[in-house]
Amino acid sequence: MSVTSGVSRDWAVYYQKTGERPPRPTALFALDRFDAEPCDAPRLAVDLGAGGGRDTIEFLRRAWRVIAIDAEASAADALLARTDIPVGAVLETQTARFEAASWPQCDLVNSSFALPLCAPDQFSCVWEKIIESLNPSGRFAGQFYGERDSWMGRSGMTFHTRSDVERLFSDFDIEFFEEEEDDSETPRGETKHWHVFHVVARLQAS
Ligand SMILES: C[S@@+](CC[C@H](N)C(=O)[O-])C[C@H]1O[C@@H](n2cnc3c(N)ncnc32)[C@H](O)[C@@H]1O
């Protein structure tokens, strides 16, 4: 990815501010659903746009193996510098855009507040890659931005209507679905109208 050093510095500050915040509720919901199901081997999560690792750390804490993928090298740096990575954790980091990244079959693709940062003309390929990588009964957890989000129209970002989101999950059982609209500050201090779909869904057995 070609990024200016200013953009990278900006993300590094974001990771400092957010990395140690609690895991996202969607990640926790998915983990709890998995915990309620029998399992005889460590599970694998792919965290797309992992940032400073607020979700990744929780997966590792619960003895999951994790591949944390992020376009910014400073995300992997922030994650690997954390002092709360459990001893014996199986963690791989990849600095790559999710459009170009590849990852193995996994139980969970988690993407918290990151998939909207995919360009519209790349989104379907990324989404197909996510679905194809999920093991039978695997899950997706993450967010999509809606058409009333104040960032709507920004170049390089993808926005979805509610029915678009529902269509994405036609091969899934939706376990958690919340449409949020409110005004608050971003971690960078920008006031923003958020229109966000929070989703956890389980791939239907074919
Ligand atoms: C808003 S942050 C969210 C970070 C973390 N998931 C969280 O919930 O705090 C979005 C992250 O996605 C990453 N990102 C943005 N576009 C990306 C892309 N096309 N491929 C991979 N990572 C991307 C950014 O570098 C950033 O770390």
mmCIF file of C-alpha atoms in Angstrom, residues 11 49 97-99 112-120 123 143 145 151 154-158 188:
data_model
loop_
_atom_site.group_PDB
_atom_site.id
_atom_site.type_symbol
_atom_site.label_atom_id
_atom_site.label_comp_id
_atom_site.label_asym_id
_atom_site.label_seq_id
_atom_site.Cartn_x
_atom_site.Cartn_y
_atom_site.Cartn_z
ATOM 1 C CA TRP A 11 -2.852 5.534 12.384
ATOM 2 C CA GLY A 49 -7.908 -4.506 9.825
ATOM 3 C CA ARG A 97 -4.426 -4.748 2.333
ATOM 4 C CA PHE A 98 -7.281 -7.188 2.668
ATOM 5 C CA GLU A 99 -7.863 -6.864 -1.080
ATOM 6 C CA SER A 112 -14.137 -4.415 13.316
ATOM 7 C CA PHE A 113 -14.718 -1.025 11.683
ATOM 8 C CA ALA A 114 -12.368 -1.882 8.828
ATOM 9 C CA LEU A 115 -14.293 -3.304 5.829
ATOM 10 C CA PRO A 116 -15.854 0.102 4.990
ATOM 11 C CA LEU A 117 -12.282 1.161 4.199
ATOM 12 C CA CYS A 118 -12.335 -1.109 1.151
ATOM 13 C CA ALA A 119 -12.925 0.561 -2.223
ATOM 14 C CA PRO A 120 -16.356 -0.191 -3.740
ATOM 15 C CA PHE A 123 -15.550 -5.004 -2.045
ATOM 16 C CA GLN A 143 -19.284 -3.592 10.944
ATOM 17 C CA TYR A 145 -21.276 1.759 7.325
ATOM 18 C CA TRP A 151 -18.429 9.789 5.682
ATOM 19 C CA ARG A 154 -15.612 9.470 0.695
ATOM 20 C CA SER A 155 -13.460 7.995 -1.983
ATOM 21 C CA GLY A 156 -12.098 4.511 -1.403
ATOM 22 C CA MET A 157 -14.828 3.619 1.064
ATOM 23 C CA THR A 158 -17.836 1.313 0.737
ATOM 24 C CA ARG A 188 -9.154 11.361 16.295
#
